[in-house]
Coordinates of C-alpha atoms in Angstrom, one line a residue:
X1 CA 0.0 0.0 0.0
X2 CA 1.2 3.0 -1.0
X3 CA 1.6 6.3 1.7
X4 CA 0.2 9.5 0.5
X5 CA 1.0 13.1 2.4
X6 CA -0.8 15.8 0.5
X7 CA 0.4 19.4 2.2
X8 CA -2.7 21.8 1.7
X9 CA -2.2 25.7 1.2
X10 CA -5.6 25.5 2.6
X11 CA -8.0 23.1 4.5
X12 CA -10.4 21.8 1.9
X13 CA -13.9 23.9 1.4
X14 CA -15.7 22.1 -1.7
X15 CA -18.5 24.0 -1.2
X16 CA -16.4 27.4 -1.2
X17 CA -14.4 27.1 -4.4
X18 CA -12.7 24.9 -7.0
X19 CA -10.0 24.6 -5.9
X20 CA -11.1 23.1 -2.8
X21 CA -13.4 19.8 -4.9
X22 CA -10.3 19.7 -7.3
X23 CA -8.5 18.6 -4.0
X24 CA -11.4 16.6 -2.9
X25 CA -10.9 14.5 -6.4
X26 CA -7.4 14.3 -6.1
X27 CA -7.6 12.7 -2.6
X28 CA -10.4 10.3 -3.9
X29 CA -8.4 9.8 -6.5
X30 CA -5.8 8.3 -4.4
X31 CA -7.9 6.7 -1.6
X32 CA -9.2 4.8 -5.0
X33 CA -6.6 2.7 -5.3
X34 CA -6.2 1.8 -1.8
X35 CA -3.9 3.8 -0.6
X36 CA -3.4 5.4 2.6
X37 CA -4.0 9.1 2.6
X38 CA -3.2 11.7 5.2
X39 CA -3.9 15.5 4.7
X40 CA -1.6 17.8 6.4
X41 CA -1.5 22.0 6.7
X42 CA 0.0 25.2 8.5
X43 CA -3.3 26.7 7.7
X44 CA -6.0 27.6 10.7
X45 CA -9.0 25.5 10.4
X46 CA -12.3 27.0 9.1
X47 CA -16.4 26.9 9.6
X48 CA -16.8 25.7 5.9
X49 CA -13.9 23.1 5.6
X50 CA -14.6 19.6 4.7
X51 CA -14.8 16.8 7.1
X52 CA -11.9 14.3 5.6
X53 CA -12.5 11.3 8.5
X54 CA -15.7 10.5 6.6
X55 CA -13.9 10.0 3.7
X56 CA -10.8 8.1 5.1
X57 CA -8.2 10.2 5.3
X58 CA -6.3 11.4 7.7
X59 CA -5.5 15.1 8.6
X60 CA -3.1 16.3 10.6
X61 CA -1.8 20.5 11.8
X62 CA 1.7 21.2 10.5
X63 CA 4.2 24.4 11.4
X64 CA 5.9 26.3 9.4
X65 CA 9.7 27.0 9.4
X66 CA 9.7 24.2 12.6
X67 CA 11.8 21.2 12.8
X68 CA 8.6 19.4 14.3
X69 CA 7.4 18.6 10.6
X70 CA 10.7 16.7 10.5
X71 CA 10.0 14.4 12.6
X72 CA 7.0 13.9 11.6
X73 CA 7.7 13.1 7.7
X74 CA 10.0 10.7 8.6
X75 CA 7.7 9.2 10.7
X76 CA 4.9 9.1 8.5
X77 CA 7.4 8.0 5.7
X78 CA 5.4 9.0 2.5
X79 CA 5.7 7.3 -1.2
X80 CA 4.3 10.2 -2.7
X81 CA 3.9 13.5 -1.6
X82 CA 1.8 16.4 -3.3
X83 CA 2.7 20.4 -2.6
X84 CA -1.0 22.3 -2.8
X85 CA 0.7 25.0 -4.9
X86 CA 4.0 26.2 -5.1
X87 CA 4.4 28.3 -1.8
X88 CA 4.1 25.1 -0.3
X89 CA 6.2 23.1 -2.2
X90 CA 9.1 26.0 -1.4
X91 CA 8.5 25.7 2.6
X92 CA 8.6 22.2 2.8
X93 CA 10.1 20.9 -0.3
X94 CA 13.4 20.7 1.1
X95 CA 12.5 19.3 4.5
X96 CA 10.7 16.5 2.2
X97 CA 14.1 16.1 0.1
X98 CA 15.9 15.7 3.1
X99 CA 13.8 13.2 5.2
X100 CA 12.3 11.0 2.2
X101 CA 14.8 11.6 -0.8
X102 CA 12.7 8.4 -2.7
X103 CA 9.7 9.9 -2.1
X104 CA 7.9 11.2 -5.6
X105 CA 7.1 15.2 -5.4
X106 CA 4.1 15.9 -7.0
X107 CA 3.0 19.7 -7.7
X108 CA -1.1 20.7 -7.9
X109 CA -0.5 23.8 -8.9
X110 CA -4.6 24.3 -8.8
X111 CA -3.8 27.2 -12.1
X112 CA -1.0 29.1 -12.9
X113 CA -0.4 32.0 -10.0
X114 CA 2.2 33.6 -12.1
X115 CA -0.6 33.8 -14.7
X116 CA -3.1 34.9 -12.4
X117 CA -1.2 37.7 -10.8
X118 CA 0.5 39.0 -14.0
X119 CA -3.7 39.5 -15.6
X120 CA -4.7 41.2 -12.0
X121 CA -1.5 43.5 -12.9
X122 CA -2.1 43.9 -16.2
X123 CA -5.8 44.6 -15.7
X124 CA -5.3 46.7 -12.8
X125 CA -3.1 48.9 -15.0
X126 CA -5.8 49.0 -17.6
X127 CA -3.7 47.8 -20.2
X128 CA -3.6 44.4 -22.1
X129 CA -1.9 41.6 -21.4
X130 CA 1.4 39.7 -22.5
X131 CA 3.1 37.0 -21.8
X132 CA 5.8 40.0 -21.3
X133 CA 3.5 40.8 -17.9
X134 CA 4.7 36.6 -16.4
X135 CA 8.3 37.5 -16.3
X136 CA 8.3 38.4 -12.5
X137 CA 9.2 37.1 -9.2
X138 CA 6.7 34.7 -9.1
X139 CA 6.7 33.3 -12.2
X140 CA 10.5 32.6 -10.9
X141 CA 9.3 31.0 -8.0
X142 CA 6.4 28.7 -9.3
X143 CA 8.5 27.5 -11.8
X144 CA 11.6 26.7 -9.9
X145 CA 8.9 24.8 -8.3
X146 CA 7.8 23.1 -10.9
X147 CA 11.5 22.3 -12.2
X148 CA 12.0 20.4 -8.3
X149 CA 9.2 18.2 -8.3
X150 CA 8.6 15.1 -10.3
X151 CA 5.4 15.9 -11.9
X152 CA 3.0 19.3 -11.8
X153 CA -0.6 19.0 -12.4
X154 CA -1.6 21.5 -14.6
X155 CA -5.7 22.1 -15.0
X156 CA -5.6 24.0 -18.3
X157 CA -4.9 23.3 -21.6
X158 CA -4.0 26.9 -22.0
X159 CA -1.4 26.6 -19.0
X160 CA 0.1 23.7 -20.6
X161 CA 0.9 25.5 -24.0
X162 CA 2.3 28.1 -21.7
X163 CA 4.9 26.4 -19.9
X164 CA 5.9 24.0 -23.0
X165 CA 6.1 27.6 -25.2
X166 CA 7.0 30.3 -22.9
X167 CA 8.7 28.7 -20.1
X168 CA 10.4 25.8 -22.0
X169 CA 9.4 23.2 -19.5
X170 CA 10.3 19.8 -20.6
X171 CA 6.5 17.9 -21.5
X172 CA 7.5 15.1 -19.1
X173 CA 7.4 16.7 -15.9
X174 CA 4.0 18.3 -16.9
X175 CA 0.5 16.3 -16.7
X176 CA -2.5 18.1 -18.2
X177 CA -5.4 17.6 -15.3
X178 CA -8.6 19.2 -15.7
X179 CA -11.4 18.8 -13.1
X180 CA -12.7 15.0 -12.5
X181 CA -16.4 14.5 -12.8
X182 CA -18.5 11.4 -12.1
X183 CA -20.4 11.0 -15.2
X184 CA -22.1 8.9 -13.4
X185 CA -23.3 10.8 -11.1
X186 CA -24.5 13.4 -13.2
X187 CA -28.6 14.2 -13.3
X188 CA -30.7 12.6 -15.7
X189 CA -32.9 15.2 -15.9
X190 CA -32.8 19.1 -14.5
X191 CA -35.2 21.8 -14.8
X192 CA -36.4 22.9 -17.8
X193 CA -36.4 26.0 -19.5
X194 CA -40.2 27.3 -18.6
X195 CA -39.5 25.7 -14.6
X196 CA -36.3 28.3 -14.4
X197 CA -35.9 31.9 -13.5
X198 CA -33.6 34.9 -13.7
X199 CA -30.1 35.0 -13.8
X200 CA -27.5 33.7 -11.3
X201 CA -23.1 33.9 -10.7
X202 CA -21.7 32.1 -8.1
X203 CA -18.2 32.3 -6.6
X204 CA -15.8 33.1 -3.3
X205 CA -16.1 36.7 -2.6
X206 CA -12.3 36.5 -1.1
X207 CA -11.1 35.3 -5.0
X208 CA -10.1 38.8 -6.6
X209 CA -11.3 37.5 -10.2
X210 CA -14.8 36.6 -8.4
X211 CA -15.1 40.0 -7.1
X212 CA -13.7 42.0 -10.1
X213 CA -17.0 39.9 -11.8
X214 CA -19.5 40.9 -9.4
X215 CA -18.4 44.8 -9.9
X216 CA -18.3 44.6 -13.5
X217 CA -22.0 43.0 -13.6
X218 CA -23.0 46.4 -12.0
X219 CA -21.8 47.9 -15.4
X220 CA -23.6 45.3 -17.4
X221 CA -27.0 44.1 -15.0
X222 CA -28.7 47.3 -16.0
X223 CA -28.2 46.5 -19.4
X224 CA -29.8 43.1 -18.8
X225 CA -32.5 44.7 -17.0
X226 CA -33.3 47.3 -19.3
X227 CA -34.6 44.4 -22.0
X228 CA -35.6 41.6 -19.0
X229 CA -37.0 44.3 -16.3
X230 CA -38.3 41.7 -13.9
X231 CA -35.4 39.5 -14.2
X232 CA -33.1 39.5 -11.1
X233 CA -29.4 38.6 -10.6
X234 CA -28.8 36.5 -7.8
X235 CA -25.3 36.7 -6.5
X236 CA -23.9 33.5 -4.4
X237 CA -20.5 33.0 -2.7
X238 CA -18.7 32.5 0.5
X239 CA -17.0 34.9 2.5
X240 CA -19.3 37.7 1.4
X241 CA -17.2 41.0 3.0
X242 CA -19.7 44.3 4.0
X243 CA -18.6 45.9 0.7
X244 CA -20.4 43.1 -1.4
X245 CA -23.5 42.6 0.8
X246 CA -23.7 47.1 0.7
X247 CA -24.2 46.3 -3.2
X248 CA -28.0 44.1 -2.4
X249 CA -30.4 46.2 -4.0
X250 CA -33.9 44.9 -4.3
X251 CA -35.2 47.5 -6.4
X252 CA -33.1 46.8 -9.4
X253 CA -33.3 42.9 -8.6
X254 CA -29.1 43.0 -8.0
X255 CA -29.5 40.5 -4.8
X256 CA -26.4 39.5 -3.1
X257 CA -27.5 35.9 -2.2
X258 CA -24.3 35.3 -0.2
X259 CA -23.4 31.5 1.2
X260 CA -25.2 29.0 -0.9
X261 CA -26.2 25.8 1.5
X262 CA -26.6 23.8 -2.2
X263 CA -24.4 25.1 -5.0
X264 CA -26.0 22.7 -7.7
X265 CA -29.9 23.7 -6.5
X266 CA -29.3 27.4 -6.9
X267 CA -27.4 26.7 -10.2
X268 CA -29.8 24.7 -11.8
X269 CA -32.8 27.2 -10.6
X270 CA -32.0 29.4 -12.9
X271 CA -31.6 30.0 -16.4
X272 CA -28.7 31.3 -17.2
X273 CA -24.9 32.2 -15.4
X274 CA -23.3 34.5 -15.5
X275 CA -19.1 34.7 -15.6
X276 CA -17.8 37.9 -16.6
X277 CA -14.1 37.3 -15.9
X278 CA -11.8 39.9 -16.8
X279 CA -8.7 38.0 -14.9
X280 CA -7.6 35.0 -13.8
X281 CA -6.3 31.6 -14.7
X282 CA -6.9 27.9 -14.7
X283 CA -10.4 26.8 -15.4
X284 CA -13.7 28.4 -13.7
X285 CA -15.5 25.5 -11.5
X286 CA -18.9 27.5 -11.1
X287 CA -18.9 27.1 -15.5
X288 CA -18.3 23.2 -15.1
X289 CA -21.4 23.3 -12.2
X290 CA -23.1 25.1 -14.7
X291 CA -22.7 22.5 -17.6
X292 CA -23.7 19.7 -14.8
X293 CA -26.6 21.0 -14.2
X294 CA -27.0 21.8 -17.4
X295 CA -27.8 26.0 -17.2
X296 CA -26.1 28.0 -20.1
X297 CA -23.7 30.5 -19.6
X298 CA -22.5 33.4 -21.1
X299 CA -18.6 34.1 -20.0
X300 CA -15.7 35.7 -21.7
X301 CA -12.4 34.8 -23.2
X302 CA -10.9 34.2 -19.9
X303 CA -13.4 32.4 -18.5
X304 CA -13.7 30.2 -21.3
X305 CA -10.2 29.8 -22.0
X306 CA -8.7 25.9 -21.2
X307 CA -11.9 24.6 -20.9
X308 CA -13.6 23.7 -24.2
X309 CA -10.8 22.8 -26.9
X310 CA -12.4 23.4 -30.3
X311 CA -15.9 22.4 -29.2
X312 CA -18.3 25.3 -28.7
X313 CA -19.3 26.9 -25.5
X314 CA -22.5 25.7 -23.8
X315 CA -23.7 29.2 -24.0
X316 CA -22.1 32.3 -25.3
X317 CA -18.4 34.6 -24.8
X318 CA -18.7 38.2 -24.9
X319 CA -15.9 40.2 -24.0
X320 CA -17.3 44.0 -23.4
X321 CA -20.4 45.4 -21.5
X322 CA -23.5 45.6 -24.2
X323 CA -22.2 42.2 -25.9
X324 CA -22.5 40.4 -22.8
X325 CA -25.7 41.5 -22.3
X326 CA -27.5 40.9 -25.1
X327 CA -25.9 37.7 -25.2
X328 CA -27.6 37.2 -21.9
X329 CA -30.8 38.1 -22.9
X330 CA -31.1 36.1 -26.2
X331 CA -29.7 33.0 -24.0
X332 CA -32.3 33.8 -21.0
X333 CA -35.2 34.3 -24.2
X334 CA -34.7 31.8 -26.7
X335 CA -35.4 28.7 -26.0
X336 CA -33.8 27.1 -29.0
X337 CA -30.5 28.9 -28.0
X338 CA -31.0 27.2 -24.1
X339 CA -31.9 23.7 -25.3
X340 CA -28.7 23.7 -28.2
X341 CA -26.3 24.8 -24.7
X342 CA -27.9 22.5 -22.8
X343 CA -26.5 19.7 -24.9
X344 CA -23.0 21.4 -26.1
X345 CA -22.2 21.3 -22.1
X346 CA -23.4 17.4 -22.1
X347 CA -20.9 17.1 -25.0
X348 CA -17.8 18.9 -22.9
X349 CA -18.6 16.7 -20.1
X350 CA -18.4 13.4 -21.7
X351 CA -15.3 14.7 -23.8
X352 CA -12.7 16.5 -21.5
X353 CA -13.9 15.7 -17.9
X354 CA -14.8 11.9 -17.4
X355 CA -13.2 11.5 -13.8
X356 CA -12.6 7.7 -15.2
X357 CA -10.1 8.2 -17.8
X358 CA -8.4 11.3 -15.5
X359 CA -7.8 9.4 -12.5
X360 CA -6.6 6.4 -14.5
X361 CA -4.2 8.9 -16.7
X362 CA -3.1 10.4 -13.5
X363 CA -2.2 6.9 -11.5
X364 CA -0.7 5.7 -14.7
X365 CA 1.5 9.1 -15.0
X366 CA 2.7 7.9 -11.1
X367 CA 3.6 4.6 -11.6
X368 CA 5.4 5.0 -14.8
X369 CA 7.5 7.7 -12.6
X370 CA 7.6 5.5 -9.7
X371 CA 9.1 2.8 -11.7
X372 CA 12.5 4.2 -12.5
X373 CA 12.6 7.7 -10.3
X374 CA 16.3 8.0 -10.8
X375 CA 16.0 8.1 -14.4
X376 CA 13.2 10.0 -14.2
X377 CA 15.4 12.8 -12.2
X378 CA 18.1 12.8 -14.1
X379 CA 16.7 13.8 -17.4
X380 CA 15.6 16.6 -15.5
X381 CA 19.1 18.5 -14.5
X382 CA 17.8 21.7 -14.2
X383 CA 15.3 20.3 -11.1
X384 CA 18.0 18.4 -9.2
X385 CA 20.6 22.3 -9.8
X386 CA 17.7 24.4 -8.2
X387 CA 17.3 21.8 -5.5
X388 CA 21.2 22.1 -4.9
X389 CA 21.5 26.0 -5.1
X390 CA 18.3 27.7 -4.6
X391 CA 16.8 25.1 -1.9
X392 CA 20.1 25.5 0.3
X393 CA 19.2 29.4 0.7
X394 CA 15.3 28.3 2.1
X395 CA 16.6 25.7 4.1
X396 CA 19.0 28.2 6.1
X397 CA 16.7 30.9 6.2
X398 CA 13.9 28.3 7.6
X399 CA 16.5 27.1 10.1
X400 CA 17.0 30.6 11.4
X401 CA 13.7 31.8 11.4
X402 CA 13.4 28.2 13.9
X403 CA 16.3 28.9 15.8
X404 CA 15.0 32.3 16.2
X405 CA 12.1 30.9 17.3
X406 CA 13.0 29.0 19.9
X407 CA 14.7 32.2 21.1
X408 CA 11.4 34.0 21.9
X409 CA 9.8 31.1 23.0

């Protein structure tokens, strides 16, 4: 039986974001083949995080810069051990290297944050941006990262032209790993078109791209309005700050909705989503909810980007305020347009996210690594440099930061 220690950025909220059921798939994924599983974190627990005893795994509170998570990775002794992005693969990476040198390092880097923060810039600065924009101190760090650990998980297509075009990184220490979906699982039937009302967006009000949406969709909702004047928007997510829940306004049907207790109810209640994205990276979970339960969208470039290949949207992209609305309102009007996105998101679901062939992809990717690791490293020179150099200036400054420590302890 194979050991598994995942170390989480965050505790696990599927209900609050994407990120947090992409990590509840990847854990599945893993207690799937019988492995053992154990979660571990510096991060503070929280109201909305998941339960993991109910699904067998373990869990367990880690410190940063503290020889305590020394003693406990060799104790725990993992086979494989996957970094919940790169900041964490940087703290511990090198305690990990130390303790458990045969252990395989996997990277979820969840999307790109180099790519993320080089759009907020670029949009903050209301200009356009280039890949120009990713050369910066974090696109160094992620992808020192990357180059240390045996294999990243990468969840857009996008992202993986990126680092094979712009960033050079050698294919092999890449796997392409969009969200997992049980097809299975998936309704036979939702509401339809007559039984649904207004329109709905969905998304963690502490996720900058999230919130960036909700203020541009008071640009565009009166726009909507204007043509639908007894639609309303209903706005769901968690963490909902005083600024967001100031915006409520009855009167124009703008509703922040806040927490949603059932993410799939609310999204399949109404008609059409709503995702105008002007940053971000990776690919948009409340779009895939949308496809499962089968409500159109209407979402721009960014949103869209990684998720759909060369097969069309299940719904519309508009990329500026009165395109996005009427694209809206033909989508929320026409039923024809509804029913044909209705079956273009079946079509994306079947084709890019069966959770069968990804979780088999993925545990085939390990095993052929695990199989001949050495060989595997040394192809990769560049990882096992940056591990020598640029790991040896973490390490000491961890070890002082503990040392100091101790002294005001």
């Amino acid at each position: 039986m194979k050991k598994v220690l995942v170390i989480g950025y965050v505790w696990p909220e599927p209900n609050s974001s994407a990120a947090g059921t992409h990590m509840m798939s990847l854990l599945n994924a893993f207690k799937a083949q019988n492995w053992q599983v154990e979660f571990a974190t510096p991060a503070q627990r929280t109201e909305h995080m998941v339960n993991l005893d109910e699904y067998g795994i373990t869990s367990q509170s880690i410190a940063l810069n503290c020889e305590s998570f020394d003693e406990y990775v060799k104790a725990y002794n993992p086979d494989i051990v996957m970094f919940d992005r790169f900041m964490m693969e940087e703290q511990f990476g090198w305690r990990v290297d130390k303790h458990c040198p045969n252990a395989i390092k996997i990277l979820d880097t969840e999307d790109l944050q180099c790519l993320r923060n080089a759009r907020h810039e670029a949009h903050k600065g209301e200009r356009e941006f280039t890949t120009n924009d990713l050369h910066s101190d974090i696109a160094k760090r992620e992808i020192a990262a990357i180059l240390r650990c045996d294999l990243s998980l990468i969840i857009s297509s996008y992202e993986m032209e990126l680092l094979n075009s712009v960033f050079k990184v050698e294919p092999s220490l890449l796997h392409h790993l969009p969200f997992m979906v049980d097809l299975s699982a998936l309704p036979k039937t939702t509401k339809s078109f007559d039984e649904r009302a207004h329109f709905m967006t969905i998304g963690n009000f502490r996720h900058a791209p999230n919130w960036d949406a909700v203020l541009y969709l008071q640009k565009i909702w009166p726009l909507i309005r204007k043509q639908l004047p007894k639609a309303e928007l209903h706005i769901y997510g968690s963490y909902p700050p005083p600024k967001a829940t100031a915006l409520n306004n009855p009167k124009t049907g703008f509703l922040i909705k806040g927490w949603a207790d059932d993410a799939y109810e609310v999204m399949q209640s109404a008609r059409v989503c709503l995702a105008p994205l002007r940053f971000g990276a990776g690919i948009k979970g409340k779009l895939l909810e949308a496809m499962i339960m089968q409500t159109p969208s209407v979402t721009t470039n960014i949103g869209a980007e990684g998720m759909h290949n060369d097969l069309p949207w299940p719904g519309k992209v508009a990329n500026n305020t009165d395109d996005f609305a009427n694209a809206a309102v033909e989508l929320y009007t026409n039923q024809a347009d509804f029913e044909h996105a209705q079956q273009a998101g079946k079509t994306l679901l079947n084709t890019l996210y069966d959770k069968v062939k990804l979780s088999t992809g993925l545990i085939n990717k390990i095993d052929s690594i695990s199989k001949d690791l050495k060989a595997h490293r040394e192809k990769n020179f560049t990882g096992q440099m940056l591990k020598h150099h640029t790991m040896r200036s973490t390490q000491y400054m961890a070890q002082w930061i503990a040392e100091k420590n101790k002294k005001l302890d």
